[in-house]
CSV table of N, CA, C and O in Angstrom, one decimal:
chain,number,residue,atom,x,y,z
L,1,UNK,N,176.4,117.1,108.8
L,1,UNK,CA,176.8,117.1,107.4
L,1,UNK,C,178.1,116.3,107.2
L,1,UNK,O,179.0,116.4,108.0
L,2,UNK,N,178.1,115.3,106.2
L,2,UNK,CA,179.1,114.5,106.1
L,2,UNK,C,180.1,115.1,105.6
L,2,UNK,O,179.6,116.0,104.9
L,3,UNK,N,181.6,115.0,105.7
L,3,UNK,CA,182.6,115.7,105.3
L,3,UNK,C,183.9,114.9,105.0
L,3,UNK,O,184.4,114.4,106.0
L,4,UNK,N,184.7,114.7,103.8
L,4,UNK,CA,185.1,113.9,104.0
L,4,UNK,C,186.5,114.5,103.2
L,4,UNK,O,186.6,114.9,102.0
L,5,UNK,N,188.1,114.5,104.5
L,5,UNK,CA,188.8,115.0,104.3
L,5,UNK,C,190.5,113.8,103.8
L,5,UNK,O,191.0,112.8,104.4
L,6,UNK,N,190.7,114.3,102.6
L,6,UNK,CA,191.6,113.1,102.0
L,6,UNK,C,193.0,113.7,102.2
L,6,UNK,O,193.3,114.9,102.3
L,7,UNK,N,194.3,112.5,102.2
L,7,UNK,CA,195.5,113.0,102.4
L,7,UNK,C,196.4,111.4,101.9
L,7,UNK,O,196.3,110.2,102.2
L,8,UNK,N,197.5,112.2,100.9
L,8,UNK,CA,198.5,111.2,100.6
L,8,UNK,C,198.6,111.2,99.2
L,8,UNK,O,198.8,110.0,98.8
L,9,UNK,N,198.6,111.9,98.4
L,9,UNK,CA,198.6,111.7,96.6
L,9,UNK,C,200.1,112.2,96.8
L,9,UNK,O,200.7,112.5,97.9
L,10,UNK,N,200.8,112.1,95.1
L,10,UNK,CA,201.7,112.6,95.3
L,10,UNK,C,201.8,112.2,94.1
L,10,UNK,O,200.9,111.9,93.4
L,11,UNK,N,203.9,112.0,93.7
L,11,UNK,CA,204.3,111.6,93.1
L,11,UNK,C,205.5,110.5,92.9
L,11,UNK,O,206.6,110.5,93.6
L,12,UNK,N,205.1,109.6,92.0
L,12,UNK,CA,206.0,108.2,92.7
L,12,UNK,C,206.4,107.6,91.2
L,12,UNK,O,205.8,107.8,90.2
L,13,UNK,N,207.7,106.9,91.5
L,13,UNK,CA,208.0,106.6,90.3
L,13,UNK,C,207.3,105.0,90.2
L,13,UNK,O,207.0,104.5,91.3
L,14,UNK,N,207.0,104.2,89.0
L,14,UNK,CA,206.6,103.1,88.3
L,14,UNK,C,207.1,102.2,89.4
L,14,UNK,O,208.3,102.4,89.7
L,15,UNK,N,206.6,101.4,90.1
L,15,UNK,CA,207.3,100.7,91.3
L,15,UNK,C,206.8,100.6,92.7
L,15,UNK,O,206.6,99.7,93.4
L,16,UNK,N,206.5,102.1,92.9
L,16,UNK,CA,206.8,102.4,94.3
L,16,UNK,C,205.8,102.5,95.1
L,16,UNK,O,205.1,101.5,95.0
L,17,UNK,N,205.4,103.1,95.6
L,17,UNK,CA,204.0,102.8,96.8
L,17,UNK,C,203.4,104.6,97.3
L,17,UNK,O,204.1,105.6,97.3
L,18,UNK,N,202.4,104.4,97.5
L,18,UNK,CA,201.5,105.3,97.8
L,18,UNK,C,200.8,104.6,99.0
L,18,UNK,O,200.6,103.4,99.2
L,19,UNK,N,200.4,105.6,99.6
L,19,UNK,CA,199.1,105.1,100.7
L,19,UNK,C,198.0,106.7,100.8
L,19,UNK,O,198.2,107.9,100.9
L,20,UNK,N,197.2,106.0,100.6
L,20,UNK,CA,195.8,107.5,100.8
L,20,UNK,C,195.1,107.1,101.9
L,20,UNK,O,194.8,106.0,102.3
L,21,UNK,N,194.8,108.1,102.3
L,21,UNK,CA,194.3,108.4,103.7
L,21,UNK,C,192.7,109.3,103.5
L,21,UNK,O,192.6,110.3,102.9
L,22,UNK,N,191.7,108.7,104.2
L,22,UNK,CA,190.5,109.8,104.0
L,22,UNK,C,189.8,109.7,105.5
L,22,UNK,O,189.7,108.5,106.0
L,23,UNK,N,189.4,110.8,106.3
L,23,UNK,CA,189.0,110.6,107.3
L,23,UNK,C,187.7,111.1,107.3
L,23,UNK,O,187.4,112.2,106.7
L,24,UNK,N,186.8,110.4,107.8
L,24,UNK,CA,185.2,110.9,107.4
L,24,UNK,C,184.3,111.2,108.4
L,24,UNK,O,183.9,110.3,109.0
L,25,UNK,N,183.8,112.8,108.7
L,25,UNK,CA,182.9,113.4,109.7
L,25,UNK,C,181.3,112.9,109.6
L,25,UNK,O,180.8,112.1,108.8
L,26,UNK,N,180.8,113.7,110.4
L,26,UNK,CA,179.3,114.2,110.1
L,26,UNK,C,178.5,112.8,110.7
L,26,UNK,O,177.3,112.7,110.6
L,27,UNK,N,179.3,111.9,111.2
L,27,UNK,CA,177.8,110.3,111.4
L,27,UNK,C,177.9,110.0,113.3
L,27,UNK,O,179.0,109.7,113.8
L,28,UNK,N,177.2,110.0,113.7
L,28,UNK,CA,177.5,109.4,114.6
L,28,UNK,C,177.5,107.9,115.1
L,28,UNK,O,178.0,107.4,116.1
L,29,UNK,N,176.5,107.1,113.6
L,29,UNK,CA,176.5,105.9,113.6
L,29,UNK,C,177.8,105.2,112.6
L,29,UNK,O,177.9,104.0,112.5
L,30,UNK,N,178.7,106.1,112.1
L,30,UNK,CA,179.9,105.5,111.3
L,30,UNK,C,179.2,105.5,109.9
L,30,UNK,O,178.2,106.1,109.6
L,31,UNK,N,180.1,104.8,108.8
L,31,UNK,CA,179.5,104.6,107.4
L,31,UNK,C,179.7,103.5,106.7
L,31,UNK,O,180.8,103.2,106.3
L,32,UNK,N,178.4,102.7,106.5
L,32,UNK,CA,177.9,101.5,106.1
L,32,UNK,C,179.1,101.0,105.1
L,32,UNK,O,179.8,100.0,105.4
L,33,UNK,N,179.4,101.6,104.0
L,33,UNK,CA,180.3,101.6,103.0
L,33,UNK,C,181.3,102.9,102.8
L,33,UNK,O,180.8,104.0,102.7
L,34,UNK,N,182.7,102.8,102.8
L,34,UNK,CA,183.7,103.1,102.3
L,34,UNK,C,184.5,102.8,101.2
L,34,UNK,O,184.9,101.6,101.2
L,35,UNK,N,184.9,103.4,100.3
L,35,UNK,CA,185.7,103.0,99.6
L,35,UNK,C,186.7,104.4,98.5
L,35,UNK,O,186.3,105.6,98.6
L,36,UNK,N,187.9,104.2,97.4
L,36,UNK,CA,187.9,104.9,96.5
L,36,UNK,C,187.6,104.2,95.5
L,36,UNK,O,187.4,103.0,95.2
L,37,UNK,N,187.8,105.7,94.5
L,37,UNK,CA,187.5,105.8,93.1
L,37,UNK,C,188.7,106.7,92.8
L,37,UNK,O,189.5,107.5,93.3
L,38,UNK,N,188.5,106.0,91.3
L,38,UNK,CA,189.6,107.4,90.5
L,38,UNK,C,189.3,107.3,89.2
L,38,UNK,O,189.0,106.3,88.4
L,39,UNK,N,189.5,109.1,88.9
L,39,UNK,CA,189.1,109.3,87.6
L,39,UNK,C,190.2,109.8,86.5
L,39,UNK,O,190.3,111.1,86.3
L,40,UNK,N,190.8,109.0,85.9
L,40,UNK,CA,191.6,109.7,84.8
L,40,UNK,C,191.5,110.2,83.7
L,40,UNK,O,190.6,109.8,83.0
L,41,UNK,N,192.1,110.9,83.4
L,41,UNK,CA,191.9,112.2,82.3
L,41,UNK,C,191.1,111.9,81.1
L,41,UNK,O,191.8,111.4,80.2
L,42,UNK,N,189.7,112.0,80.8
L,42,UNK,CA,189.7,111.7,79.8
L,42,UNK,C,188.4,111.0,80.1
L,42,UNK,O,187.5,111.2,79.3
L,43,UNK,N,188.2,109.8,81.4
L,43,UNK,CA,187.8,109.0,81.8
L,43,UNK,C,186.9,108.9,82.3
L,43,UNK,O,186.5,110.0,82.3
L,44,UNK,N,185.8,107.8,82.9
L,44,UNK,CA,185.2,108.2,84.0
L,44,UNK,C,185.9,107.3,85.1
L,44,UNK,O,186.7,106.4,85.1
L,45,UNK,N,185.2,108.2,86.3
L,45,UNK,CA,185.0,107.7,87.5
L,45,UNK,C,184.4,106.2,88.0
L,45,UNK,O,183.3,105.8,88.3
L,46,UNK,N,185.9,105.7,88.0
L,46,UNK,CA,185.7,103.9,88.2
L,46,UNK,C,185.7,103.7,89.8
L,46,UNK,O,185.8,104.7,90.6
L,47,UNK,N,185.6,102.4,90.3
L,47,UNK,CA,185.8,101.9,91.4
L,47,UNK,C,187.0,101.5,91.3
L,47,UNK,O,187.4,101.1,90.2
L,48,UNK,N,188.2,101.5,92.7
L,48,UNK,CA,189.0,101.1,92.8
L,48,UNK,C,188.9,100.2,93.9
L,48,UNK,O,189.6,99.2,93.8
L,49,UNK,N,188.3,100.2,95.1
L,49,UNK,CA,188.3,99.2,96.0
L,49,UNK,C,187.5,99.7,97.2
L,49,UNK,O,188.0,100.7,97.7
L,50,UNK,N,186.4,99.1,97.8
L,50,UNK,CA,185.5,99.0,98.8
L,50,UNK,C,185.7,98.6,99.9
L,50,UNK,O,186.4,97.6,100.0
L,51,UNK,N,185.0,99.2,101.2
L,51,UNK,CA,184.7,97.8,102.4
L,51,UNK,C,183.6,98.2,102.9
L,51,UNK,O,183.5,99.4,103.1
L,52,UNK,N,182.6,97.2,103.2
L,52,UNK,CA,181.7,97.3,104.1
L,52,UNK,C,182.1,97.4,105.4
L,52,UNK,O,183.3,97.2,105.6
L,53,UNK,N,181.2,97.8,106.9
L,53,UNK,CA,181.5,97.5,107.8
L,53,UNK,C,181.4,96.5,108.2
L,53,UNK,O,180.4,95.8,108.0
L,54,UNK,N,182.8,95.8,109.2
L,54,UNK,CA,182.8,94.4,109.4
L,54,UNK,C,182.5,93.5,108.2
L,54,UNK,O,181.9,92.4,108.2
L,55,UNK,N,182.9,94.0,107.2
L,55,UNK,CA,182.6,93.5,105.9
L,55,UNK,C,184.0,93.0,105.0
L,55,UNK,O,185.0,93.3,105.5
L,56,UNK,N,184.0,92.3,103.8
L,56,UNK,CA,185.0,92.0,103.2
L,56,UNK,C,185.4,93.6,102.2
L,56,UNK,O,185.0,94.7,102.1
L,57,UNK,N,186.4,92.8,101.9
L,57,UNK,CA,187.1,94.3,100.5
L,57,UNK,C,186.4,93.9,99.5
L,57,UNK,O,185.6,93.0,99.5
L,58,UNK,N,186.8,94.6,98.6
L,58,UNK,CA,185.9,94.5,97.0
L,58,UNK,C,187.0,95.3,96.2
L,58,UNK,O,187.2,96.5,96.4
L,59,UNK,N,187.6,94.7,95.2
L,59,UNK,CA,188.7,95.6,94.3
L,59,UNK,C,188.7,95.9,93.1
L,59,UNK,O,188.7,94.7,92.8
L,60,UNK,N,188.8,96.5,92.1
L,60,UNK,CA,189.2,96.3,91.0
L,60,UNK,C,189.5,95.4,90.5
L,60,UNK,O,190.1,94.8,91.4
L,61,UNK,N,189.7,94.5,89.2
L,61,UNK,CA,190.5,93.7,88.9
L,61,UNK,C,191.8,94.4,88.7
L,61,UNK,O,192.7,93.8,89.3
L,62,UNK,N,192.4,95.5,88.0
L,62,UNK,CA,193.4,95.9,88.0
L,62,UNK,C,194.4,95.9,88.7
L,62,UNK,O,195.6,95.8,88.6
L,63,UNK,N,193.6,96.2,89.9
L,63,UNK,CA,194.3,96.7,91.3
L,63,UNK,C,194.8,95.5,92.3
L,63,UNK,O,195.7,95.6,93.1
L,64,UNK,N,193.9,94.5,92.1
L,64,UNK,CA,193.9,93.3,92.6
L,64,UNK,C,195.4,92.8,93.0
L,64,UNK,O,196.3,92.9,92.2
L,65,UNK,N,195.6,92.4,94.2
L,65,UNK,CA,197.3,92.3,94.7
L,65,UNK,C,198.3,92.9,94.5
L,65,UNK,O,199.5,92.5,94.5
L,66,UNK,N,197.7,94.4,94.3
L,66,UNK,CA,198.5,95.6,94.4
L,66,UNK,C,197.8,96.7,95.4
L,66,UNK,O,198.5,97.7,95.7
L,67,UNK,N,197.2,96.8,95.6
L,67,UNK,CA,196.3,97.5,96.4
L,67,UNK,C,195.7,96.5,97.6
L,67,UNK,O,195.5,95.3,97.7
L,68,UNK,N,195.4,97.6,98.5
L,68,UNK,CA,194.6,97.3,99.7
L,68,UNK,C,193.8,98.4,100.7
L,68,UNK,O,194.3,99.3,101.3
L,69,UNK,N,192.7,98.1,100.8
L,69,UNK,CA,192.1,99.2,101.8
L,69,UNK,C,191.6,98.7,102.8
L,69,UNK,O,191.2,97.5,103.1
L,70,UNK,N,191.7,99.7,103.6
L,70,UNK,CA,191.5,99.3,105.1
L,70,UNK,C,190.9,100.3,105.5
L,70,UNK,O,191.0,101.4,104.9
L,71,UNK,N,190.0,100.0,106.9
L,71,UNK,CA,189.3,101.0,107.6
L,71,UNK,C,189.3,100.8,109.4
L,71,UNK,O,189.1,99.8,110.0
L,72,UNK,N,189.4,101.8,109.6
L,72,UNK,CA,189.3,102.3,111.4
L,72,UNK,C,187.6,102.7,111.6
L,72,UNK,O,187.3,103.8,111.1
L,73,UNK,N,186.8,102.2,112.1
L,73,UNK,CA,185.7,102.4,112.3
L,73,UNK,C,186.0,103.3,113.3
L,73,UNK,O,186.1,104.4,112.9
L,74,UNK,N,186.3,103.1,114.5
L,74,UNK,CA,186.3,103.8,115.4
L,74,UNK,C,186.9,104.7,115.3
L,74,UNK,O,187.0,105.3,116.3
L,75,UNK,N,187.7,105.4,114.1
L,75,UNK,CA,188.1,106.8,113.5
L,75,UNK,C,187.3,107.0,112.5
L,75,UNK,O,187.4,108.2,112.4
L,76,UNK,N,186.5,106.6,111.6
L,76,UNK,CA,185.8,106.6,110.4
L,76,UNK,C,186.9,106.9,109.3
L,76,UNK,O,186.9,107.4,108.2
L,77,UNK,N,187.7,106.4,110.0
L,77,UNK,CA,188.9,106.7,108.5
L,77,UNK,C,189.3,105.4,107.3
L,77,UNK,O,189.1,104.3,107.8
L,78,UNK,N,189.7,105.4,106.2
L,78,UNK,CA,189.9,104.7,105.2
L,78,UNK,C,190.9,104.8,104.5
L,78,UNK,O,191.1,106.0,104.1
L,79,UNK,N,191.9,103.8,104.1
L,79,UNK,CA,193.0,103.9,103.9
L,79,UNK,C,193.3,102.9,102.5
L,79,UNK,O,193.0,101.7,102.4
L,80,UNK,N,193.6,103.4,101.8
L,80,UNK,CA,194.1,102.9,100.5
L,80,UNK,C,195.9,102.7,100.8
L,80,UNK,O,196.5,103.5,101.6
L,81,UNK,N,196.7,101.7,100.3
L,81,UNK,CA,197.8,100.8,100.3
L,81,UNK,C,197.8,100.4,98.8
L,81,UNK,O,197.0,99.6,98.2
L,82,UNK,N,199.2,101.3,98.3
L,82,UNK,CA,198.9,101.2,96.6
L,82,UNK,C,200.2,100.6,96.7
L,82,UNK,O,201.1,101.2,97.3
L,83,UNK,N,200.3,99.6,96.3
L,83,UNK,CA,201.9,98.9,96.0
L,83,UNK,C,202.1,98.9,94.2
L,83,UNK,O,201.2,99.1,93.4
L,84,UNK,N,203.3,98.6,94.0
L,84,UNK,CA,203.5,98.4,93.1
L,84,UNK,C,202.9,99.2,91.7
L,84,UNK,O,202.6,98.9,90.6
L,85,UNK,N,202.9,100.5,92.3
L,85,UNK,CA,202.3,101.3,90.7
L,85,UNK,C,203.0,101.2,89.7
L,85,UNK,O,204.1,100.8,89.5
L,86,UNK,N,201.9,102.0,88.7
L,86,UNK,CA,201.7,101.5,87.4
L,86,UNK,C,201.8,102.9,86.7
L,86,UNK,O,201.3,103.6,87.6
L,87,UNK,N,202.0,103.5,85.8
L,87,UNK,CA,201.8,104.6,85.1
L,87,UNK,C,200.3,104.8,84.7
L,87,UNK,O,199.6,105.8,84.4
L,88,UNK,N,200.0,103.4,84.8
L,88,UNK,CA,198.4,103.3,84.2
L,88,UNK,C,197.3,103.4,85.4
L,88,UNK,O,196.1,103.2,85.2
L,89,UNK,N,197.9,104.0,86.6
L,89,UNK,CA,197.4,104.0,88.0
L,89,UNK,C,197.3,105.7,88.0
L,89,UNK,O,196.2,106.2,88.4
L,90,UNK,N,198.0,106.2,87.7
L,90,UNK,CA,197.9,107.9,87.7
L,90,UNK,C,196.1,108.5,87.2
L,90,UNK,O,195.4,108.3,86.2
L,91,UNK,N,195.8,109.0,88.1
L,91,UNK,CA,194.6,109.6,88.1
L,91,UNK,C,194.5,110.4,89.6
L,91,UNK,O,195.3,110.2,90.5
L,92,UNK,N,193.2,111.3,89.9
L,92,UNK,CA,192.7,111.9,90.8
L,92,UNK,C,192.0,110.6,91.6
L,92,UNK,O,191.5,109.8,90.7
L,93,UNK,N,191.8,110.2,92.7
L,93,UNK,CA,191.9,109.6,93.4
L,93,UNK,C,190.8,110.2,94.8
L,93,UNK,O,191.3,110.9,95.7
L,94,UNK,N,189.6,110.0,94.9
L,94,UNK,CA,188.5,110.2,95.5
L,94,UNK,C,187.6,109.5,96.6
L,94,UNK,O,186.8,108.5,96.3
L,95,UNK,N,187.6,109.8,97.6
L,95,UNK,CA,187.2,108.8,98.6
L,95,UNK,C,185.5,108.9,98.7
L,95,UNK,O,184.8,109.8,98.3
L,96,UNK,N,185.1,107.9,99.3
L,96,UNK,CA,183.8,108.1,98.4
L,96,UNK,C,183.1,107.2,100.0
L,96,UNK,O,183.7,106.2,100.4
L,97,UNK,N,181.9,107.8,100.7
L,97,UNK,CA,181.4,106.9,101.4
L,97,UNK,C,180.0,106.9,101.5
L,97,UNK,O,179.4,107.9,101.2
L,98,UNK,N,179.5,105.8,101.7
L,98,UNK,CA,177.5,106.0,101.8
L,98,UNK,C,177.2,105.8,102.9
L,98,UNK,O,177.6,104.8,103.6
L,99,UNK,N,176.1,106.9,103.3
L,99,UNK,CA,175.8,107.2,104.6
L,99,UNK,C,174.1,107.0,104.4
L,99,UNK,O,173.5,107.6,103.4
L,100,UNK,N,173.5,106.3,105.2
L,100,UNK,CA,171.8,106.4,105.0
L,100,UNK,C,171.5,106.6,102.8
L,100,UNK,O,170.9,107.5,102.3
L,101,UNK,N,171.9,105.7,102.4
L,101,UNK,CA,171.6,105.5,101.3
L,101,UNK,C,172.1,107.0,100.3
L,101,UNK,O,171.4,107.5,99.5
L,102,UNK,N,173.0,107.3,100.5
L,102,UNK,CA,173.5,108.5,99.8
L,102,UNK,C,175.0,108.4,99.9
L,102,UNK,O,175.7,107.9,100.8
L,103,UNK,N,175.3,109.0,99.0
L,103,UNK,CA,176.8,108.8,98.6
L,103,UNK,C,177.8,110.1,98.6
L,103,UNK,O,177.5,110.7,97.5
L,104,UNK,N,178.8,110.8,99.2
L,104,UNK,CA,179.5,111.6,99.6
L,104,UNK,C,180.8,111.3,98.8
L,104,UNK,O,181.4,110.2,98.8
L,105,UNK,N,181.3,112.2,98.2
L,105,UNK,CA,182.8,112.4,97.5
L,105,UNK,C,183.2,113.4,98.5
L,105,UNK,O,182.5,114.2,99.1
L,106,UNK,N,185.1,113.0,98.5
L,106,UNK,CA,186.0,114.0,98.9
L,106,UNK,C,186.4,114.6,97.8
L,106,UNK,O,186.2,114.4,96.6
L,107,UNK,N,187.2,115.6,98.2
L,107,UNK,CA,187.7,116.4,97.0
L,107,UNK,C,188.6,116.0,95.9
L,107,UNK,O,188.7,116.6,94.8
L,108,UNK,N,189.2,114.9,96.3
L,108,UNK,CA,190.0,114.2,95.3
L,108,UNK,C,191.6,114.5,95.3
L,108,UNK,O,192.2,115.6,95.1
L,109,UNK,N,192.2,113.2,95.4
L,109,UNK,CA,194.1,113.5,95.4
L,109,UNK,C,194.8,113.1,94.4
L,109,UNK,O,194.7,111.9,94.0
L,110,UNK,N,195.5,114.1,93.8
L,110,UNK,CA,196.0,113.7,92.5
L,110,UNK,C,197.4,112.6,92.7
L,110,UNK,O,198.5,112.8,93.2
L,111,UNK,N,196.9,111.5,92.2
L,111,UNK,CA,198.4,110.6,92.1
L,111,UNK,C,199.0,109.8,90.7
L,111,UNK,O,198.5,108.9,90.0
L,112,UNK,N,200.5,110.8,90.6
L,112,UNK,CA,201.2,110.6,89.9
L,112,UNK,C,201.8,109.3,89.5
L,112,UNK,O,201.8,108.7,90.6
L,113,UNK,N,202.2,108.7,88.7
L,113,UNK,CA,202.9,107.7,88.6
L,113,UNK,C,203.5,107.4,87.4
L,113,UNK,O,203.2,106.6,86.5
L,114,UNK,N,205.0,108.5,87.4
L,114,UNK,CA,205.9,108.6,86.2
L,114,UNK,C,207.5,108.4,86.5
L,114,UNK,O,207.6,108.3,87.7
L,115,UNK,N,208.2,108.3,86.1
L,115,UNK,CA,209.3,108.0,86.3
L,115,UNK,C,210.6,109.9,85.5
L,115,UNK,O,211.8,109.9,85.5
C-alpha cells in the first residue's frame, strides 16, 4: 500500500524560504511521477511542480524561478525548494505520486506566508 508521509510547512514571512519534504512507501519499483500540489482556500487543487523519473521538472508558471523540486529515487523521497515566497503562495501543500497508473495524495502541509 502506497503511503506517503510529508514534512516542512510552516510559517514564513513574504521573502523567505520553505523547503517540503515527502517520503513515499509501498513500491518496490519506485514512482514513475512525483510531484506537489496546493490547494487554497476557496480554490482548487492546482499543480505546482513535477518530475518524472530520470525525467525533467515541470512547474507552474507562477512558481517558475522560485521553486524547485527534486527527487532521491533511491529514497523515493521528493523535495520542494520554495524561494522567494509570496503571500499569494500560502495554501495546504500536498504531495502527490503515480504508481501503476493511479494517483496517491499525502495528507497535506499547511504553508503560511504572512508577514
Amino acid at each position: 500500500q502506497v503511503q506517503l508521509v510529508e514534512s516542512g510547512g510552516g510559517l514564513v514571512q513574504p521573502g523567505g524560504s520553505l523547503t517540503l519534504s515527502c517520503a513515499a512507501s509501498g513500491s518496490s519499483i519506485g514512482f514513475f511521477r512525483m510531484g506537489w500540489y496546493r490547494q487554497a482556500p476557496g480554490k482548487e487543487r492546482d499543480m505546482v511542480a513535477t518530475m518524472i523519473s530520470l525525467g525533467a521538472a515541470n512547474y507552474a508558471d507562477s512558481v517558475k524561478g522560485r521553486f524547485t523540486i527534486s527527487r532521491d529515487d533511491a529514497k523515493n523521497t521528493v523535495h520542494l525548494q520554495m524561494n522567494s515566497l509570496k503571500p499569494e503562495d500560502t495554501a495546504v501543500y500536498y504531495c502527490n505520486v503515480n504508481h501503476l497508473g493511479r494517483a496517491y495524495w499525502g495528507q497535506g502541509t499547511q504553508v503560511t506566508v504572512s508577514s
